[in-house]
Structures are given as C-alpha cells and as structure tokens.
Amino acid sequence: MPHPSHRPLGVALIGYAFMGRAHSQAWRTVGAAFDVPEIARRVIVGRDEHALAEAARRLDWEEHTTDWRAAIAREDVDIVDICTPGALHAEIAIAALEAGKHVLCEKPLANSSEEAERMVAAAQAAARRGQVAALGHTYRRVAALRLARRFIAEGRLGRLRQIRAAYLQDWLVDPEAPMSWRLRKETAGSGALGDIGSHAIDQVCFLTGARVASVRGRLATMVPERPGPDGPEPVTVDDAAWATLELEDGTIASIEASRMATGAKNRMSLEVYGTRGALRFDLENLNELWFLDATAPAEEQGFTRVLVTEPEHPYGGAWWPQGHVLGWEHSFTHQARDLLRAITGGEPFSPDFADGLALQRVLEAVIASDAADGATIAL
Amino acid sequence: MPHPSHRPLGVALIGYAFMGRAHSQAWRTVGAAFDVPEIARRVIVGRDEHALAEAARRLDWEEHTTDWRAAIAREDVDIVDICTPGALHAEIAIAALEAGKHVLCEKPLANSSEEAERMVAAAQAAARRGQVAALGHTYRRVAALRLARRFIAEGRLGRLRQIRAAYLQDWLVDPEAPMSWRLRKETAGSGALGDIGSHAIDQVCFLTGARVASVRGRLATMVPERPGPDGPEPVTVDDAAWATLELEDGTIASIEASRMATGAKNRMSLEVYGTRGALRFDLENLNELWFLDATAPAEEQGFTRVLVTEPEHPYGGAWWPQGHVLGWEHSFTHQARDLLRAITGGEPFSPDFADGLALQRVLEAVIASDAADGATIAL
Amino acid sequence: MPHPSHRPLGVALIGYAFMGRAHSQAWRTVGAAFDVPEIARRVIVGRDEHALAEAARRLDWEEHTTDWRAAIAREDVDIVDICTPGALHAEIAIAALEAGKHVLCEKPLANSSEEAERMVAAAQAAARRGQVAALGHTYRRVAALRLARRFIAEGRLGRLRQIRAAYLQDWLVDPEAPMSWRLRKETAGSGALGDIGSHAIDQVCFLTGARVASVRGRLATMVPERPGPDGPEPVTVDDAAWATLELEDGTIASIEASRMATGAKNRMSLEVYGTRGALRFDLENLNELWFLDATAPAEEQGFTRVLVTEPEHPYGGAWWPQGHVLGWEHSFTHQARDLLRAITGGEPFSPDFADGLALQRVLEAVIASDAADGATIAL
Amino acid sequence: MPHPSHRPLGVALIGYAFMGRAHSQAWRTVGAAFDVPEIARRVIVGRDEHALAEAARRLDWEEHTTDWRAAIAREDVDIVDICTPGALHAEIAIAALEAGKHVLCEKPLANSSEEAERMVAAAQAAARRGQVAALGHTYRRVAALRLARRFIAEGRLGRLRQIRAAYLQDWLVDPEAPMSWRLRKETAGSGALGDIGSHAIDQVCFLTGARVASVRGRLATMVPERPGPDGPEPVTVDDAAWATLELEDGTIASIEASRMATGAKNRMSLEVYGTRGALRFDLENLNELWFLDATAPAEEQGFTRVLVTEPEHPYGGAWWPQGHVLGWEHSFTHQARDLLRAITGGEPFSPDFADGLALQRVLEAVIASDAADGATIAL
C-alpha cells in the first residue's frame, strides 16, 4: 500500500487512556523533531462518549467515534494505532490489516499465542500488500538502549555471557490496593510477568538479536485476594515472576518482574556482560547508558556514564542540545518516526507481529515452567 | 486586559531557533497535559523568510511573518512570546506591552540594567491594564526545583546557611571553537556569567525568596581569541565566572559558571544547607531532588533521592504515572501553563520583569566587583 | 572453658594466604578499636616453611609451625582460627574442638553437608564445655549490613516480600584464565555458587532471620575447559549460578552468582523489599546503606543514602569520626571483637556451625535442583 | 643520618588523640602490607598520665612518657611523629630535627608562616645531615588521588583550565555546639579554612604540581558566639571560607570549606577540568576516581568510575584483591610506607616543610584578602 503522496497520512487512534495519551503526544510532536511525512490526526476511538469527546479536544484529534469499525473503514485513515487492553488487540488489528491499513499495536501483542498466531498470519498477508504491522515495545526506542544495541552489534561487548534484566514497580505493595482487570487472568493474561516482565524479556531479545531457546520460570502471587466492590476477590495472576532464559547462543539471561518492589517506581534495570565489555541501564535514569570497555587499560577501566544526548547518538540532534535530557514520552515520538519511515521509506520496523508472537511464547513458557515445578521448557 | 472568552488566546512567537522550538513544543502540548484556556498558535516571526516558513510548518504555526511589529499589532494575538537574542528584548517587549499584549520574554530580560529598567516601567504600566509580563527563567518550573522551594518555604531546612550553585558546560573547551555573537560583549552582554551563571543566581533567588545584598566576583577569559571568518578575533566576554553572594538574611551563596568544564554537558548543580536540612540537585538528572532531613534520627539520616514524579509533587499527575520521567522540555510546558493561569486566573507569574532587573543588577555587580579587584559591591 | 584471666587469650592461625592475612590484620588491630580481652598471636601454621616464616614475620606472629596438630595442642593456645581451603576445615575444626579450643572457621564450613554435620556434632559437644565454634561469614559484620538487619528486625520494612541478592565478580571472564583448585569439584565443592553465592544466601538468612524452606536452582559452566600445566583441563564446577529461595515465611529471594560478570569487581548487591520499607546495598560501596521508609509522606519518599559511620551505628564510635569511612578489612576486626566477646562475655556468636550446615544444605539443594531440571527441592 | 641497619627504626609518637590513634594504626600495620624496614614503636607521649597509659596499652607502644623532650632524646628513637595541636608543632619539630631525628609532622605545619619559616630552616639544616622532615597531608596518599595526579602528570587532561575543590563537613551546624580550642584564633590559627580548606588547597597543589600565584578570599563566621563553661564565648575563626586561586600557569581553582554544610560528613570533593579530560573525586567514596577522556569518541564519552583497587593502581597489590575496598585509615599506612622508604631509600618525601610553608602562606593570603574586602593578594 504505497502512501498516496497527495495528502497527509491519516491516523486513527483506538484508546484514549494512558497509552492513548502517550501515543497522541507522539503523533502531535513527531513532525517538529523529525523529517517525516505529514500526518493528520483523523479520529480517536473509545467507548465512553463523554470522556472520549474531552480526550479528542485535549489531545487534538479532528474527530472521535465510539465505533472502531467505522474508524478503520475511513478512506482518509492510513494508520490504525491500537491502544486498547490486550484482549481486544487481535480483533481490531486483524480487521485493520484486512481493511488495508498500516497497524501499530501496543504491547502485549495479544493475551495468548493462539491470538498472536492469527495476527501474524494477517500481518504476513498484509505485508505482501505493502502494509506495515508494528508492535509497540516502545522501550526499544529509548536512545540509550538503542545505543546499547549498537555497541553489542558492533562487538564492543565481545561474546555475551550473562544478562540480568529486571522490571520492578511498587504499585501493588499495599494489600488493600483494589482488584482490577489487570489482576484477572481472563482479562490480563498474566500479571507482572506479562505487563512489565515482557519489557525486560523484549529487551533481552532486542539487545542481543538472539532467540530464546529455553526457559525456566517461577511465579508468585503474594497477595492472593484483594478488595473488590462486593468484597474480596481472588487475584488470579502473578504479583512477581522470575525466570532464566537460555538464548540460542548459550547466553543466559535472568529475568525478575515485580509490582511488589517497594520504592521502585519504574525501574527496568538491565546489565549485559560480555567477554570484551559490559553495559548497565536503569529506566529511571533513561538518558544514561553505563558502558565498560574491558579492553581498556586496567588502571582507567570502569563503567562510563554516557549521557545519551549527543548528536552522534541514536535519535541525536533531533531534539535539544547535548545535556538537555529527554523524558519517558520521547520514545513514543521515536516510535512514530520509525513507523512513518517504515511506511514511506521501506525501512523495516522492528519489532513486528512475529516478534510479538515469539515473546508471547516465551511468556507462556515461563508460566508452563512454573506449572511444571520449574522444569525447562524448550521453545 | 481580561481575556475575551469567546475565542482562543492567540500567541505570536518571535524567534524560531533553539528557544523558539522549545516554546513551540510547549504551546503545542500544554493543553494536553493541563487544564488551561484554549490557545491558537497564530504566527511565528523571524528574519530568514525561507527558514521561517519551514519552521512554521514543522512547529505547526498558522502563519509566519518577518515583521514582528505586524505580528504584535494583530487583533487575534493576545500573547507575545519573545525568543530573540537578548539585545532585541527591550524594544519588542515594550512595543508588545504598549500594544496591550501579554508578554513572555526569554531570559536574559535585557543586556543592561538600563534597558531592563525601561522594560520594568512598561510592565508596571501594563500591569495596571491587567497585562502579564513574564520572564522565562524556565528552570523555576522544573518539578524538582519547585519541590525544593516548597521544602525551604515550609521551613524543612530551617535557617539557611550556605548555598553552592554552579552551572557548568563544556562547549568552549576547544580553543578552536569559532567566534560567535555570544562571545562579544556588545551582542551578548556577558559570557558564561550571563548565559548560564544567571540561571544559577536566579535559582538562589527563587529557592530562598531572598534578595542579594552584596556581591564579590571574578571573571576569566581562558581563550582570549578565537577564529573568525577573517582570522582571529578577540573574545570580549568571560569563559568562566565565580562569585559569592551575600543574601539579605546573611546566607552566603557561591556561584560558579563555566563553558570550559570538560565533560559537563548541562550541569546546573545546586546545594542548599540549612540548620534543619539540606538539598542537592543536578540538572542532568532533573527528575531527582536529594533531600536531607537533619531532624531525622542519626542512624537513618542521609540524603534521600526523591524521584519527583508523584501526583503529590509540583505539576504532578498531569503527565504520566510515577517513575515515568520528564525531560528538559517539559519545564517549558509548565511555564506555558503557569502563564495561561496568570492571564486568566489572576495567579501572579514569577519571575516578572522586576525580578529580571534585579538579576541583571547582580550580574553587573559581579562584573563591577571583578573590575574592582574583587571588592564587595552592595546592591 | 572459662578463660584463664591471668594471661592473654592465645590464638593459633592455620593458613597464611588471602584469608590468613585478613585474619592477622584483625587480630592485630582489634584491641586498638574495641574493649576486648588481651590476646597473644601465638603461632601461625602453613605448609611451606619458607613462605610461612616470612608470613609470620610480616604478620607479626610469635611463632610458626608446619604442624597444625602441634599448634592445636599448645597449652597457651585458646583460639584456633582456620583459614585453610574448605576441604581441610572439618578435620582441623573437629580436632581443635576436641582439644578444648574455641574455633573460628572461615566459610565455607565444609565442602559437603556430611562433613558439616560432623562439625556441628563436635561443636555441640564443645558448647557444653563452654567452647565457642564460630563461622566466618564476615560480611555479617559490615556495619551497613548489620544496620540493615536491625531495621528489618525492628519492623521498619514491615512484612518482607521479595529479596534480590547477587554476588558478581569478573575474574573468570577470560577463557584463558588458568585452571585452579577452585575450578575442580573435588577440591572446591562448587564454583561461583559456593564461593560467592554462599555469601549472598547467607545474607538472606542473616538479614531476615528466616530459614530457607525450598529452592529452585540453575548452574552454568560457560567455559568448560581451561588451560592447565599439561594442556586443557575440564572445569567441573559452575561459573555462574541462579536460584530462587522460598523462605519459611513465604518471602522469595532470588540469587545470582557469577565470576563472569565483566567489570564487577566485588559486587555483592542486595535489595530487600517489604510492605513498609526497602533496603539496598552494594559491597563495592560498603559504608552506605540505602533505606526507603514507605511510611514517609509521598512527596519526600525515596531511598536515603545512609553513610554508616555514625556513633549510633553498629560498631560505631570505635573507629574514626563520622564520614571517615571503613574498608573491606574492618569487618574482620569486628568479627574478632564479637568472637572475643562471645568467649569471655557469653554473648552468642552468630553464625555458628549449625548455620553453616544449613547453608551447605541450601547450596546442595541448588545443585540438586539444577540436576533435576529445575525442580523444587524442599529443605 | 643513615639508618643503623642492625636494629629496627624506633618511633616516638607525640599525641594519642584522633591523629595519634590513626598514626598508631599505620605504624602497626605498615609492615604487613608493604616491604619496609622493621620498626619499633618505642614510646608514645602525652600530657594526661592516666589516659596516656591506657592509650599506650591499646595502641601497643612499648613505653609512654609525659616528657616529649625525653622521648626525643632517646638513642633508640629515629623517627619523631608529631600529632599534637598545631600550636606545638614548631617547638617539637625543631627540637627533634636538632636532635638528629627524622620528623613526620601532622598538618597544619604551623599556625603561622613565621613559625613555619623557622621549621623550614631547621628542616633544611637537617636535610644536609640526611634527615627527612615530612608533612602529614595524608590525603595525598589516597590511591585514587595519587592516580589522579598520575593522569594529570601524564597529560591525560591536557592543559588544565579550572578546578573546583571543596571540603564540607557539618559538625558546627548546631549553634549550641560548644566552644572549643578549634574555634579560637590563638589556638587554631583559623577555622574551616585552615582545618579542612587546607586539605582542598593542598590537593590543588598536589594534583597540579603548580604554585599558587594569587588569591582572592572570603570568610564568614555564621555563629558568632557559642556556649562555653562560663557562658557564651566569641568564635574568633571562620565557620566557612571561599577563595579563588590563580595558579602560576593560569589555571583557576575555586575553594570552598565549611563546617556548616548540613549532611556533609567528610566530603572533600574535587573536580579538575582540562582541555583533554576531566576528573572528579569525593572523599566519602574514596576508592573511586571518575575520569573523563575527552579524546574518546563522542558516542561513548563520559565519566568513568574507576574503582582504584587494581594491582596497576597506586599502592595496588599490597592490600586485598581488586574490589576489596580500602578505608580512610589506609592512607596513613601508605604515608608510613613512603616515609620509611624516604628514610632508607632516599626517595624524596612530598609534601615537605617547604610545601607546608607555601600552603600556610596561601591560607594567610586568603585571610588577608578577606580583610582587604576581597582584593587579590599575590604570593
């Protein structure tokens, strides 16, 4: 589907909550920072008419509708951006792809690998028509992490040995924190594992470019029931999860995800150890990458705090002068840029739906391993 | 000049370079994050027609013009936002105020206190007509620094004793870095002192709420000439500056500003010491405030890293969930919010032009002290 | 065996390498820092007569001998301090206890739980005679970690939820690093797991005071053979190890140990998360404990860097004024102090041999779990 | 005075308080870590017979006496180590040098440059007899700072531009902290400036190897009177001091010293900026040196945390394996080592009394500048 160059690329956004707001910000600012084709924020979609109208106004969308099928069907919509809960991803994404639209789907791709497989099939068919099906693992667009991947790909770390990846938050520490759809298996698929552990696992794949070969996992539900509107309800997903992943090249990655880590606000912490170097990163200080060059003379060797805001850095030069740091939201703008370039320039967008399916299978393997008392699950 | 509520507040932006881009981003995003009156980005003004047209397109302004007087004269313009070099501030700001507009003027207010005095007079006259004249010392809108001021105002630090304020950058380390208007006294007023030292001094005033009573200063020009298009040219401003300020309450603040601090990218570092507590801050990690409560039991006392992204924090709740950090640009959005509230709600905006004049006098006192071999200059 | 007060407590030290040097330093300095009974450094024991004589001179021991049985038999020896490789611990410790001596045994207690059980039996018999049998998990004497335990015991963290414990070093990153006794199962018992992972696990037990109920583990040998004097030899222990421990109270601790973590010099990193607070620690900055009080107001909450050098802190006031930091070796002096107080004052010394046996069983359970494809091993 | 090789070098220590304890620890441990001639801790000297006897026992000195002249006169004493308050330094040091002894004198060399000049004269005369007269600015023996000097001397920082040196403590924050001899000009010479600011200034000289050419200074006494035994007494020295030093090569160093910096425990913080690199250091983390190589590629440039515990580092290999950190006291052991090598091997010891005199003159110039309303004082 080559872009009709005589008009802007039209975007439809499905969802206006947290992710919808972040994506809106990206669509609104991408053209100021980057050389990208013109876009038009055609329509935003949601269920609550009143809240939706307010969102459309604040987030600056031309129109709004509660009918996502109508939004997808519009002639002037080229890109469907899906920010709904995961349970709706498959239906909307497949419909949008079948309607000939490019799709950006927030993570998780789906709540089950069965859904994800159908989405991959739809994406493959669409790819043959020139459509892009992109998965929104936005942290791949943090400049420091992109720099990390560059260093690894260039061999600066040598042969990788060991990765430590954790994603720790604290919003469920209070046992009186109320029940929600995120704590039910039917609606959320899994808990900390799928919601935030998936980011950590995706980073392992992104940084190394390697496939996960096998998994051992453990899950825990530390607060087994929480207050609902009509009394206590059982929590049916994990509060915390641990896994070791063996990658196809033998590297072992440990994963830890938790919503019970008191005082950890948004701490995705990554450490990568190779024979020639090492890297560290913490999402709470996302402008910094810590790099160790193990080939440097011993007397001056150590982790270097690289402030990833130079023109030489990924996405560098587009924003502000060096040292004028970026925030969490900027990765969404980077994502919009990369998607637009993929649509118009043919640069492949990564991750795609197949990456999302592979990740979903890793998540399911962790759950299966825990159910099998920790046994190794091959992938 | 009460706002005519039947239409959006129209903004004219004078300047489209670094600061113009940052202000544009703020005007474009403020309505998504905050409850503010509707605005319209009416017109952007610059000198280079071609570059200006491109800027207008990318930064999403309705129109553009090379005639700032025409822009100011427009009926549908309510706010004039001045992002030109400092030498033009006085003329434009006074004209805009006289035309009945609200004004936001980037720092420095002016290049001399004489100019600044005229601007204050114009602002005072305009204030009687209900106009706002705001000064863009944006770092006052960094959430962590606003929290710092709150702690000090609440007495959490007790009686202040000592402040260490530095603003260090490294963009002039290379002696072959070329001559520019920022390195000539006529165009820039002063060097590191006025450009970045002024931020450090403004923070001292902002955080303490106190007036500077006297100053001792020192300036240095480490690289006395730099390459111009026709050969070496003399640098007539300082590369680095040092001062001690005595505040009206006896607190002493040390100031250090430099563009020769190798490896310092944008390091405004602040330390405030009082009888009951202390604070530390570094602009390269602007989401963090380090607070020490000296009344806490000794065994658990120390500097606490507060990640200033909670709903309870200044500007909290408007952006993303806790731990999803902000960047350098967000302070400009906060500034736009506060200006709009000042215009429509009557909340006073600080700093105003009088603050800018006071700051200009401190800068001139530092220069005068250096010229008088370090003698104390009273204010 | 009450101490005969008319003469100093005589010490025999078995071993003069790394640990022997550290223990010597402790015996030599403990009396300067702390109020302890007088001691005499009677005799140091080793196998190489020449190196031993040199060690005796430098480390300031009255005599030296290559016959540990003779050293143990001496009337003027009250304390036998065992710093040999682990394979010799059982024989020497049991003999010393049977000879009526107090014993300090470096970790690991033994290379197998069978040996450890015999040592515990000997210690129990000796305890009835008033002898002390102490295990040298010295990191329990780092002031910051002792403060951590105090906070946990006082309930400052509330109910514990989750612990992250890692011990990372990099001395085996180079695949050409030579074969040694530490890399053979027969002599070393296990690899990174037993050598440094054991410290991490011991800290979990020390900090929480809880027993390990069950274990899941994984081991890896990343470099399967290394150069020996006569060509490549197989490495028969792990280079890295991972485990999750479920404590008797339901807390889950993740453990990671590695000698392949490039750039990690001596990084035992601990994080403890509870319902009311959290703690972080890194052995490379061992004077600091990071404490988060989750009951503090949200706007000032965060991890506090406590510099653990105040008089109010564990072992505080004995050394230097606040802020004059201690080093790695000081924990050995603390250990000597605590042992002397246990001997003369009856304060129980922890950890004892039973703690060492329990720890050995955890290590063996990790190995057994890995051998059983990750299955849970109950303890 | 060549050392009589048939017996150990005898040491007499004058003073048994804070510094006396630190020096004792050094004399007791130096032979274990380093290859140095044998020493004997002959005699410790103090005024209070009872406290002195107790100190002699704990710190392990052969004898004690209240008569420092007698101690100096002993045949078996080769080194006189002076740890008294500064007002006594000149008399004792000159007497010891005239008696043919090597002298180690704690800083400050003296309380006035007049005294210091007489000490230098005595030292010069003694040097002709082969005696060493050493000044105890111990921080020159912190391994990280010695590494810093090595980097600077090797040209790794290029031409130096700017130094920021501060020494901040908080022990006088409380206005009710009692009067003491350190707060009277007659006994202490100066306040924060001489006590801790002197360390910062000495580091500037040590790191750069350059002489101070001129000075501008400011002093403040924030709490002008404090409780004495018979009511309030005037504080006649500074609580805090600021200065800018111009070095002979044009480098400018800013100095800040304070005992009023709440929460700063022992924070000597140093930053050195040159055309090719930069360094940072903080005494509260004294095993770390932060080094920036400005010639590295921009994408990987930044401050590197070097953990200064490798065999390649200054004093490396003598203590423990890499990553097993040292404490504050180890610098005193390094000092003892260097002094013994200077005595027996002829390696010159730095700083010497002439360095102490030069430093005293800088301190007096700071005071003179403040008295002259900040005027530049040439040296």
PDB file of C-alpha atoms in Angstrom, chain B residues 130-216:
ATOM      1  CA  GLY B 130      -4.302  43.762  33.558  1.00  0.00           C
ATOM      2  CA  GLN B 131      -1.478  42.575  31.347  1.00  0.00           C
ATOM      3  CA  VAL B 132       1.072  39.990  32.407  1.00  0.00           C
ATOM      4  CA  ALA B 133       4.795  40.483  31.739  1.00  0.00           C
ATOM      5  CA  ALA B 134       6.561  37.227  32.401  1.00  0.00           C
ATOM      6  CA  LEU B 135      10.245  36.339  32.349  1.00  0.00           C
ATOM      7  CA  GLY B 136      11.255  32.940  31.049  1.00  0.00           C
ATOM      8  CA  HIS B 137      13.611  31.563  33.671  1.00  0.00           C
ATOM      9  CA  THR B 138      12.226  28.174  32.836  1.00  0.00           C
ATOM     10  CA  TYR B 139      14.225  26.187  35.364  1.00  0.00           C
ATOM     11  CA  ARG B 140      11.919  27.612  38.012  1.00  0.00           C
ATOM     12  CA  ARG B 141       9.404  25.168  36.503  1.00  0.00           C
ATOM     13  CA  VAL B 142      11.484  22.033  36.911  1.00  0.00           C
ATOM     14  CA  ALA B 143       9.316  19.996  39.269  1.00  0.00           C
ATOM     15  CA  ALA B 144      12.240  19.021  41.489  1.00  0.00           C
ATOM     16  CA  LEU B 145      13.291  22.639  41.950  1.00  0.00           C
ATOM     17  CA  ARG B 146       9.758  23.705  42.691  1.00  0.00           C
ATOM     18  CA  LEU B 147       9.647  20.975  45.313  1.00  0.00           C
ATOM     19  CA  ALA B 148      12.951  22.297  46.661  1.00  0.00           C
ATOM     20  CA  ARG B 149      11.438  25.742  47.063  1.00  0.00           C
ATOM     21  CA  ARG B 150       8.398  24.256  48.771  1.00  0.00           C
ATOM     22  CA  PHE B 151      10.598  22.455  51.307  1.00  0.00           C
ATOM     23  CA  ILE B 152      12.564  25.638  52.011  1.00  0.00           C
ATOM     24  CA  ALA B 153       9.424  27.767  52.305  1.00  0.00           C
ATOM     25  CA  GLU B 154       7.899  25.233  54.700  1.00  0.00           C
ATOM     26  CA  GLY B 155      10.946  25.538  56.935  1.00  0.00           C
ATOM     27  CA  ARG B 156      12.151  22.000  56.341  1.00  0.00           C
ATOM     28  CA  LEU B 157      15.713  23.307  56.006  1.00  0.00           C
ATOM     29  CA  GLY B 158      15.459  25.660  58.968  1.00  0.00           C
ATOM     30  CA  ARG B 159      17.556  28.776  58.722  1.00  0.00           C
ATOM     31  CA  LEU B 160      19.631  28.676  55.543  1.00  0.00           C
ATOM     32  CA  ARG B 161      23.388  28.950  55.955  1.00  0.00           C
ATOM     33  CA  GLN B 162      25.130  28.285  52.714  1.00  0.00           C
ATOM     34  CA  ILE B 163      24.347  27.597  49.066  1.00  0.00           C
ATOM     35  CA  ARG B 164      26.586  26.196  46.366  1.00  0.00           C
ATOM     36  CA  ALA B 165      25.345  26.849  42.863  1.00  0.00           C
ATOM     37  CA  ALA B 166      27.196  26.031  39.694  1.00  0.00           C
ATOM     38  CA  TYR B 167      26.337  25.858  36.036  1.00  0.00           C
ATOM     39  CA  LEU B 168      28.971  24.005  34.069  1.00  0.00           C
ATOM     40  CA  GLN B 169      29.114  23.262  30.363  1.00  0.00           C
ATOM     41  CA  ASP B 170      31.929  22.300  28.057  1.00  0.00           C
ATOM     42  CA  TRP B 171      31.130  23.751  24.644  1.00  0.00           C
ATOM     43  CA  LEU B 172      34.067  26.185  24.621  1.00  0.00           C
ATOM     44  CA  VAL B 173      36.787  23.795  25.799  1.00  0.00           C
ATOM     45  CA  ASP B 174      38.226  23.548  22.325  1.00  0.00           C
ATOM     46  CA  PRO B 175      40.291  26.711  21.704  1.00  0.00           C
ATOM     47  CA  GLU B 176      39.447  26.342  18.014  1.00  0.00           C
ATOM     48  CA  ALA B 177      35.710  26.589  18.631  1.00  0.00           C
ATOM     49  CA  PRO B 178      34.723  29.536  16.419  1.00  0.00           C
ATOM     50  CA  MET B 179      33.898  33.095  17.366  1.00  0.00           C
ATOM     51  CA  SER B 180      30.171  33.866  17.688  1.00  0.00           C
ATOM     52  CA  TRP B 181      27.845  36.635  18.804  1.00  0.00           C
ATOM     53  CA  ARG B 182      27.725  35.033  22.232  1.00  0.00           C
ATOM     54  CA  LEU B 183      31.423  35.819  22.694  1.00  0.00           C
ATOM     55  CA  ARG B 184      31.158  39.541  22.016  1.00  0.00           C
ATOM     56  CA  LYS B 185      30.285  41.940  24.788  1.00  0.00           C
ATOM     57  CA  GLU B 186      28.209  44.174  22.502  1.00  0.00           C
ATOM     58  CA  THR B 187      25.801  41.436  21.491  1.00  0.00           C
ATOM     59  CA  ALA B 188      25.871  39.111  24.486  1.00  0.00           C
ATOM     60  CA  GLY B 189      26.354  41.436  27.435  1.00  0.00           C
ATOM     61  CA  SER B 190      28.453  38.888  29.253  1.00  0.00           C
ATOM     62  CA  GLY B 191      29.633  35.326  28.698  1.00  0.00           C
ATOM     63  CA  ALA B 192      29.216  32.268  30.897  1.00  0.00           C
ATOM     64  CA  LEU B 193      28.145  34.591  33.687  1.00  0.00           C
ATOM     65  CA  GLY B 194      25.110  35.985  31.908  1.00  0.00           C
ATOM     66  CA  ASP B 195      24.223  32.993  29.817  1.00  0.00           C
ATOM     67  CA  ILE B 196      24.307  30.208  32.390  1.00  0.00           C
ATOM     68  CA  GLY B 197      25.548  31.752  35.637  1.00  0.00           C
ATOM     69  CA  SER B 198      22.357  33.790  35.529  1.00  0.00           C
ATOM     70  CA  HIS B 199      20.371  30.556  35.879  1.00  0.00           C
ATOM     71  CA  ALA B 200      22.349  29.606  38.960  1.00  0.00           C
ATOM     72  CA  ILE B 201      21.841  33.039  40.508  1.00  0.00           C
ATOM     73  CA  ASP B 202      18.157  33.018  39.622  1.00  0.00           C
ATOM     74  CA  GLN B 203      17.818  29.688  41.399  1.00  0.00           C
ATOM     75  CA  VAL B 204      19.398  31.149  44.523  1.00  0.00           C
ATOM     76  CA  CYS B 205      16.755  33.889  44.477  1.00  0.00           C
ATOM     77  CA  PHE B 206      13.946  31.519  43.553  1.00  0.00           C
ATOM     78  CA  LEU B 207      14.765  28.882  46.153  1.00  0.00           C
ATOM     79  CA  THR B 208      15.341  31.282  49.020  1.00  0.00           C
ATOM     80  CA  GLY B 209      12.927  34.058  48.147  1.00  0.00           C
ATOM     81  CA  ALA B 210      15.674  36.404  49.352  1.00  0.00           C
ATOM     82  CA  ARG B 211      17.271  39.439  47.769  1.00  0.00           C
ATOM     83  CA  VAL B 212      21.000  39.626  47.044  1.00  0.00           C
ATOM     84  CA  ALA B 213      22.549  42.224  49.324  1.00  0.00           C
ATOM     85  CA  SER B 214      26.120  42.264  48.068  1.00  0.00           C
ATOM     86  CA  VAL B 215      28.466  40.517  45.692  1.00  0.00           C
ATOM     87  CA  ARG B 216      32.107  39.669  45.172  1.00  0.00           C
TER      88      ARG B 216
END
